[in-house]
């Protein structure tokens, strides 16, 4: 017996909380399409994201450590998978729409440039006089315009709720709301708020793990970070509790500490959010939209510790000289690529020559570079600037 879409929708109506987003109540797609016989609208969106070109390219885009530093480190793709796992867990625990939270999380970094934030900074600077560049807006550009998989329309034609979840992550001063079909005054759905929190919860922990593994920081650097000390104490307790056969390898201790931290924050996020929903008498998705402060979030105590932890990461990891050296190098050669293509658009692949014709040279080149993986950008640089490189 097949489980049909209307039964799935019925299940959502029955089992989800009254303030959850329901796929049957979606505001729909920009291009009307018939519904799928046995997949819900958000489920279908998730699958469209996973099958997209931009999603596959996340595999070779830098999160913090560049791809050629080693195979252990998170890439944009594994970061995305970790964030979507957390989003799903939180959404399920709160009886919210797991498919929607997961889809927004899977799509949240699609617009990231090669070489992480260095690439974003470079393109933002280069595009300053030409409409700007912001990776969340770029994610939307990808799902609305740049993906080409369907005969009838450009983009992935995702539902309003997923597109809005991607857009709501952009800087608050962005003025393009109306043009994109969003209401700037309304708060994001709970599922979108969850995807946002899951992103930061995921990167805090995997970045500290990667930084320790790489030797950019050592355990002793974390001495003053309260949250980390709590986590180590919990890890030691677990190791002691495992008895004589305990695996006391320092790497296992570190992983137990990180496991504790994720669990602590996810649990705090679930219980704090539940409390805020009760206190705010939130009873429908409309109440969520009208709320004037975020409903999904950590308690003040855990939030303060998380901030201290993030400050540490910012100073000791993201600003480490090895990171800065790579970031400056990436900015330099992405800028060189950009300026060369803007000056000589005839050196672009044919598809992008057409795109430049349609979108203007700066925007077209920006789309091309933003879509590159780290190594594709490196190869392009070699082809353009190394005298004896074959093209
Ligand atoms: Mg992210």
Coordinates of C-alpha atoms and ligand atoms in Angstrom, one line a residue:
X1 CA 0.0 0.0 0.0
X2 CA 1.3 3.4 -1.0
X3 CA 1.4 6.3 1.5
X4 CA -0.1 9.1 -0.5
X5 CA 0.5 12.8 -0.2
X6 CA -2.9 13.6 1.2
X7 CA -2.3 11.1 3.9
X8 CA 1.1 12.7 4.7
X9 CA -0.6 16.0 4.9
X10 CA -3.3 14.6 7.2
X11 CA -0.5 13.2 9.4
X12 CA 1.1 16.7 9.6
X13 CA -2.3 18.1 10.6
X14 CA -2.8 15.5 13.3
X15 CA 0.7 15.3 14.7
X16 CA 2.4 18.7 14.4
X17 CA 2.0 21.5 16.9
X18 CA -0.6 24.2 16.0
X19 CA 2.2 26.7 15.3
X20 CA 4.1 24.4 12.9
X21 CA 4.3 25.1 9.2
X22 CA 2.1 22.6 7.3
X23 CA 3.0 21.6 3.7
X24 CA -0.7 21.6 2.8
X25 CA -0.8 25.3 3.8
X26 CA 2.2 26.4 1.8
X27 CA 1.8 29.6 -0.1
X28 CA 3.0 27.7 -3.1
X29 CA 5.6 28.0 -5.9
X30 CA 6.3 30.9 -8.2
X31 CA 5.5 28.7 -11.2
X32 CA 2.4 26.6 -10.6
X33 CA 3.1 22.9 -10.7
X34 CA 0.8 19.9 -10.0
X35 CA 1.5 18.4 -6.6
X36 CA 3.4 15.1 -6.4
X37 CA 1.3 12.0 -5.7
X38 CA 3.2 10.7 -2.7
X39 CA 5.6 13.5 -1.6
X40 CA 4.7 16.6 0.4
X41 CA 5.7 20.0 -1.0
X42 CA 8.5 20.5 1.5
X43 CA 9.8 17.0 1.0
X44 CA 9.9 17.6 -2.7
X45 CA 11.9 20.8 -2.1
X46 CA 14.4 19.0 0.0
X47 CA 15.0 16.5 -2.8
X48 CA 15.3 19.4 -5.4
X49 CA 18.0 20.9 -3.2
X50 CA 19.9 17.7 -2.8
X51 CA 19.9 17.1 -6.6
X52 CA 21.1 20.6 -7.4
X53 CA 24.5 21.3 -8.9
X54 CA 25.2 24.0 -6.2
X55 CA 24.6 21.4 -3.5
X56 CA 27.1 19.0 -4.9
X57 CA 29.7 21.7 -5.2
X58 CA 29.5 22.3 -1.5
X59 CA 31.7 19.2 -1.3
X60 CA 34.7 21.2 -2.6
X61 CA 34.1 24.5 -0.9
X62 CA 35.9 25.6 2.2
X63 CA 34.2 25.8 5.6
X64 CA 37.2 27.1 7.6
X65 CA 40.0 24.8 6.6
X66 CA 40.8 24.7 2.9
X67 CA 40.2 21.4 1.1
X68 CA 43.8 20.6 0.4
X69 CA 44.9 20.9 4.1
X70 CA 43.5 17.4 4.7
X71 CA 40.6 15.0 4.4
X72 CA 39.5 15.1 8.1
X73 CA 38.2 18.7 8.1
X74 CA 34.6 19.8 7.5
X75 CA 33.8 21.1 4.1
X76 CA 30.7 23.2 3.3
X77 CA 28.9 20.0 2.5
X78 CA 29.6 18.1 5.8
X79 CA 28.9 21.3 7.7
X80 CA 25.6 21.5 5.9
X81 CA 24.8 17.9 6.8
X82 CA 25.7 18.4 10.5
X83 CA 23.5 21.6 10.6
X84 CA 20.6 19.8 9.0
X85 CA 20.8 16.9 11.4
X86 CA 20.6 19.4 14.3
X87 CA 17.7 21.2 12.7
X88 CA 15.8 18.0 12.2
X89 CA 16.3 16.9 15.7
X90 CA 15.1 20.2 17.2
X91 CA 12.1 20.4 14.8
X92 CA 11.0 16.9 15.6
X93 CA 11.3 17.4 19.3
X94 CA 9.2 20.5 19.1
X95 CA 6.6 18.8 16.8
X96 CA 7.5 21.2 14.0
X97 CA 7.8 20.5 10.4
X98 CA 11.0 18.5 10.1
X99 CA 11.0 18.5 6.3
X100 CA 10.9 22.3 6.1
X101 CA 13.6 22.8 8.8
X102 CA 15.8 20.3 7.1
X103 CA 15.4 21.8 3.6
X104 CA 16.2 25.3 4.8
X105 CA 19.3 24.0 6.5
X106 CA 20.4 22.0 3.5
X107 CA 20.0 25.1 1.3
X108 CA 21.4 27.6 3.8
X109 CA 25.0 27.7 2.4
X110 CA 24.4 27.1 -1.3
X111 CA 25.4 30.7 -2.1
X112 CA 28.8 30.5 -0.4
X113 CA 31.7 31.4 -2.5
X114 CA 34.9 29.3 -2.8
X115 CA 37.3 29.9 0.2
X116 CA 34.7 30.6 2.8
X117 CA 34.3 34.1 4.2
X118 CA 37.4 35.4 2.3
X119 CA 35.6 34.8 -1.0
X120 CA 32.4 36.5 0.3
X121 CA 34.5 39.5 1.4
X122 CA 36.3 39.7 -1.9
X123 CA 33.1 39.6 -4.0
X124 CA 31.3 42.0 -1.7
X125 CA 34.1 44.5 -2.2
X126 CA 34.3 44.0 -5.9
X127 CA 30.5 44.3 -6.3
X128 CA 30.1 47.3 -4.1
X129 CA 29.2 49.6 -7.0
X130 CA 27.3 46.9 -8.9
X131 CA 24.5 45.8 -6.6
X132 CA 26.6 44.2 -3.9
X133 CA 27.1 40.5 -2.9
X134 CA 25.8 38.6 0.1
X135 CA 25.9 34.9 0.3
X136 CA 22.3 34.4 1.6
X137 CA 21.0 36.5 -1.3
X138 CA 23.2 34.4 -3.6
X139 CA 21.6 31.2 -2.2
X140 CA 18.3 32.6 -3.2
X141 CA 19.6 33.6 -6.6
X142 CA 20.8 30.0 -7.1
X143 CA 17.4 28.4 -6.2
X144 CA 15.4 31.0 -8.1
X145 CA 17.5 31.6 -11.2
X146 CA 20.9 29.9 -11.6
X147 CA 20.0 26.2 -11.4
X148 CA 18.9 24.8 -14.7
X149 CA 17.2 21.4 -14.4
X150 CA 13.6 21.9 -15.6
X151 CA 12.3 22.4 -19.1
X152 CA 9.6 24.8 -18.0
X153 CA 11.4 27.3 -15.8
X154 CA 14.8 28.4 -14.5
X155 CA 15.7 27.6 -10.9
X156 CA 14.3 25.0 -8.6
X157 CA 10.9 26.6 -8.2
X158 CA 10.9 26.0 -4.4
X159 CA 8.0 26.8 -2.1
X160 CA 7.6 30.3 -0.7
X161 CA 8.4 28.9 2.9
X162 CA 11.8 27.5 1.9
X163 CA 12.7 30.6 -0.1
X164 CA 11.7 32.8 2.7
X165 CA 13.7 30.7 5.2
X166 CA 16.8 31.2 3.0
X167 CA 16.2 34.9 2.6
X168 CA 15.5 35.6 6.2
X169 CA 19.1 34.8 7.1
X170 CA 20.4 37.9 5.1
X171 CA 21.5 41.1 6.8
X172 CA 18.5 43.0 8.1
X173 CA 19.2 46.1 6.1
X174 CA 18.6 44.4 2.8
X175 CA 16.0 46.3 0.9
X176 CA 15.1 43.7 -1.7
X177 CA 12.2 42.1 0.3
X178 CA 9.4 43.3 -1.9
X179 CA 11.0 42.5 -5.2
X180 CA 11.6 39.0 -4.0
X181 CA 8.0 38.5 -2.7
X182 CA 8.7 38.7 1.1
X183 CA 7.3 40.9 3.9
X184 CA 10.2 42.5 5.8
X185 CA 8.1 43.1 8.9
X186 CA 7.1 39.5 9.5
X187 CA 9.3 37.1 11.6
X188 CA 10.5 33.9 10.0
X189 CA 8.8 30.6 10.6
X190 CA 9.9 28.6 13.6
X191 CA 11.5 26.1 11.1
X192 CA 13.6 28.9 9.6
X193 CA 14.6 30.1 13.0
X194 CA 15.7 26.5 13.9
X195 CA 17.8 26.2 10.7
X196 CA 19.5 29.4 11.7
X197 CA 20.4 28.3 15.2
X198 CA 21.4 24.8 14.0
X199 CA 23.9 26.4 11.6
X200 CA 25.8 28.2 14.4
X201 CA 25.5 25.3 16.8
X202 CA 27.0 23.1 14.2
X203 CA 30.0 25.3 13.3
X204 CA 31.0 26.2 16.8
X205 CA 31.6 22.6 17.6
X206 CA 33.0 21.3 14.4
X207 CA 35.3 24.3 14.1
X208 CA 36.8 23.7 17.5
X209 CA 37.2 20.0 16.7
X210 CA 38.9 20.9 13.4
X211 CA 41.1 23.6 15.0
X212 CA 42.3 21.1 17.7
X213 CA 43.0 18.4 15.1
X214 CA 45.0 20.8 12.9
X215 CA 47.1 22.1 15.7
X216 CA 45.9 25.7 15.1
X217 CA 45.0 25.7 18.8
X218 CA 45.9 23.3 21.6
X219 CA 43.9 22.1 24.6
X220 CA 45.8 24.7 26.8
X221 CA 44.4 27.6 24.7
X222 CA 40.9 26.6 25.9
X223 CA 41.8 26.8 29.6
X224 CA 39.8 30.0 30.2
X225 CA 36.8 29.0 28.2
X226 CA 34.2 27.9 30.7
X227 CA 32.0 25.9 28.3
X228 CA 34.9 23.8 27.2
X229 CA 36.0 23.2 30.8
X230 CA 32.4 22.0 31.6
X231 CA 32.6 19.7 28.6
X232 CA 35.9 18.2 29.6
X233 CA 34.6 17.5 33.1
X234 CA 31.6 15.7 31.6
X235 CA 33.9 13.8 29.2
X236 CA 36.1 12.7 32.1
X237 CA 33.0 11.5 34.0
X238 CA 31.9 9.5 31.0
X239 CA 35.4 7.9 30.7
X240 CA 35.5 7.1 34.4
X241 CA 32.0 5.7 34.1
X242 CA 33.0 3.4 31.3
X243 CA 35.0 1.3 33.8
X244 CA 38.2 -0.6 33.2
X245 CA 37.8 -1.0 29.5
X246 CA 37.3 2.8 28.9
X247 CA 38.8 4.2 25.7
X248 CA 40.9 7.0 27.2
X249 CA 42.6 8.1 24.0
X250 CA 42.7 12.0 24.1
X251 CA 40.9 12.1 20.7
X252 CA 38.0 10.2 22.3
X253 CA 38.0 12.6 25.3
X254 CA 37.7 15.5 22.8
X255 CA 34.9 13.9 20.9
X256 CA 33.0 13.1 24.2
X257 CA 33.5 16.8 25.1
X258 CA 32.0 17.9 21.8
X259 CA 29.2 15.4 22.1
X260 CA 28.4 16.8 25.5
X261 CA 28.4 20.4 24.1
X262 CA 26.0 19.7 21.2
X263 CA 23.6 17.7 23.5
X264 CA 23.7 20.5 26.1
X265 CA 22.9 23.2 23.6
X266 CA 20.3 21.3 21.6
X267 CA 18.5 20.3 24.8
X268 CA 18.6 23.9 26.0
X269 CA 17.4 25.2 22.7
X270 CA 14.4 22.8 22.7
X271 CA 13.4 23.6 26.3
X272 CA 13.9 27.4 26.0
X273 CA 12.0 27.5 22.8
X274 CA 9.1 25.5 24.2
X275 CA 9.0 27.9 27.2
X276 CA 9.0 31.0 25.0
X277 CA 6.2 29.5 22.9
X278 CA 4.1 29.0 26.0
X279 CA 4.9 32.3 27.5
X280 CA 4.1 34.2 24.3
X281 CA 0.9 32.2 24.0
X282 CA 1.9 31.3 20.5
X283 CA -1.0 29.2 19.0
X284 CA -0.6 29.5 15.2
X285 CA 1.9 30.2 12.4
X286 CA 0.4 33.7 12.3
X287 CA 1.3 34.3 15.9
X288 CA 4.9 33.2 15.1
X289 CA 5.0 35.7 12.2
X290 CA 3.8 38.6 14.4
X291 CA 6.2 37.9 17.3
X292 CA 8.5 40.8 17.9
X293 CA 11.4 38.8 19.3
X294 CA 13.0 35.5 18.2
X295 CA 11.1 32.5 19.6
X296 CA 13.8 29.9 18.9
X297 CA 16.9 30.4 21.0
X298 CA 19.1 29.5 24.0
X299 CA 18.6 30.4 27.6
X300 CA 20.5 33.5 28.7
X301 CA 23.0 31.4 30.8
X302 CA 23.9 29.0 27.9
X303 CA 23.8 31.9 25.4
X304 CA 26.4 33.9 27.4
X305 CA 28.7 30.8 27.5
X306 CA 28.2 30.3 23.8
X307 CA 29.2 33.9 23.2
X308 CA 32.4 33.5 25.2
X309 CA 33.1 30.3 23.2
X310 CA 32.5 32.1 19.9
X311 CA 34.8 35.0 20.9
X312 CA 37.5 32.5 21.6
X313 CA 37.0 30.9 18.1
X314 CA 37.0 34.3 16.5
X315 CA 40.3 35.4 18.1
X316 CA 42.2 32.2 18.2
X317 CA 41.0 30.2 15.2
X318 CA 39.4 32.5 12.5
X319 CA 42.1 35.2 13.1
X320 CA 45.0 32.7 13.3
X321 CA 47.8 33.7 11.0
X322 CA 47.5 30.5 9.0
X323 CA 43.8 31.3 8.3
X324 CA 44.5 34.9 7.6
X325 CA 47.3 34.0 5.2
X326 CA 45.1 31.7 3.2
X327 CA 42.2 34.2 3.3
X328 CA 44.3 37.0 2.0
X329 CA 45.7 34.8 -0.8
X330 CA 42.2 33.7 -1.7
X331 CA 40.9 37.3 -1.9
X332 CA 43.9 38.2 -4.0
X333 CA 43.4 35.5 -6.6
X334 CA 39.6 35.7 -6.7
X335 CA 39.9 39.4 -7.3
X336 CA 42.3 38.8 -10.1
X337 CA 39.9 36.3 -11.7
X338 CA 37.0 38.7 -11.4
X339 CA 38.9 41.7 -12.8
X340 CA 40.2 39.6 -15.7
X341 CA 36.8 38.3 -16.7
X342 CA 35.2 41.7 -16.4
X343 CA 37.8 43.1 -18.7
X344 CA 37.7 40.2 -21.1
X345 CA 34.2 38.5 -20.9
X346 CA 35.0 36.7 -24.1
X347 CA 37.3 34.5 -22.0
X348 CA 34.3 33.1 -20.1
X349 CA 32.7 29.8 -21.0
X350 CA 30.0 30.3 -23.6
X351 CA 27.1 29.7 -21.2
X352 CA 28.5 32.6 -19.0
X353 CA 29.0 34.8 -22.0
X354 CA 25.3 34.5 -22.6
X355 CA 24.6 35.1 -18.9
X356 CA 26.8 38.2 -18.9
X357 CA 24.8 39.5 -21.8
X358 CA 21.6 39.0 -19.9
X359 CA 22.7 40.1 -16.4
X360 CA 25.5 42.6 -17.1
X361 CA 29.1 41.9 -16.9
X362 CA 29.7 42.4 -13.2
X363 CA 26.8 40.3 -12.0
X364 CA 27.4 37.6 -14.5
X365 CA 31.1 37.2 -13.6
X366 CA 30.1 37.4 -9.9
X367 CA 27.7 34.5 -10.4
X368 CA 30.3 32.5 -12.2
X369 CA 33.0 33.0 -9.5
X370 CA 30.6 32.5 -6.6
X371 CA 29.5 29.2 -8.0
X372 CA 33.1 27.9 -8.3
X373 CA 34.6 25.3 -5.9
X374 CA 37.9 26.1 -4.3
X375 CA 39.9 23.9 -6.7
X376 CA 38.0 25.0 -9.8
X377 CA 38.9 28.6 -8.9
X378 CA 42.5 27.6 -8.4
X379 CA 42.6 25.9 -11.8
X380 CA 40.9 28.8 -13.5
X381 CA 43.6 31.1 -12.1
X382 CA 46.3 28.8 -13.4
X383 CA 44.7 28.8 -16.9
X384 CA 44.4 32.5 -17.0
X385 CA 47.7 33.6 -15.5
X386 CA 50.3 30.9 -15.8
X387 CA 52.0 31.4 -19.1
X388 CA 52.5 27.7 -20.0
X389 CA 49.3 26.2 -18.6
X390 CA 47.1 24.5 -21.2
X391 CA 43.6 25.9 -21.4
Ligands
LIG1 MG1 26.5 27.6 7.5

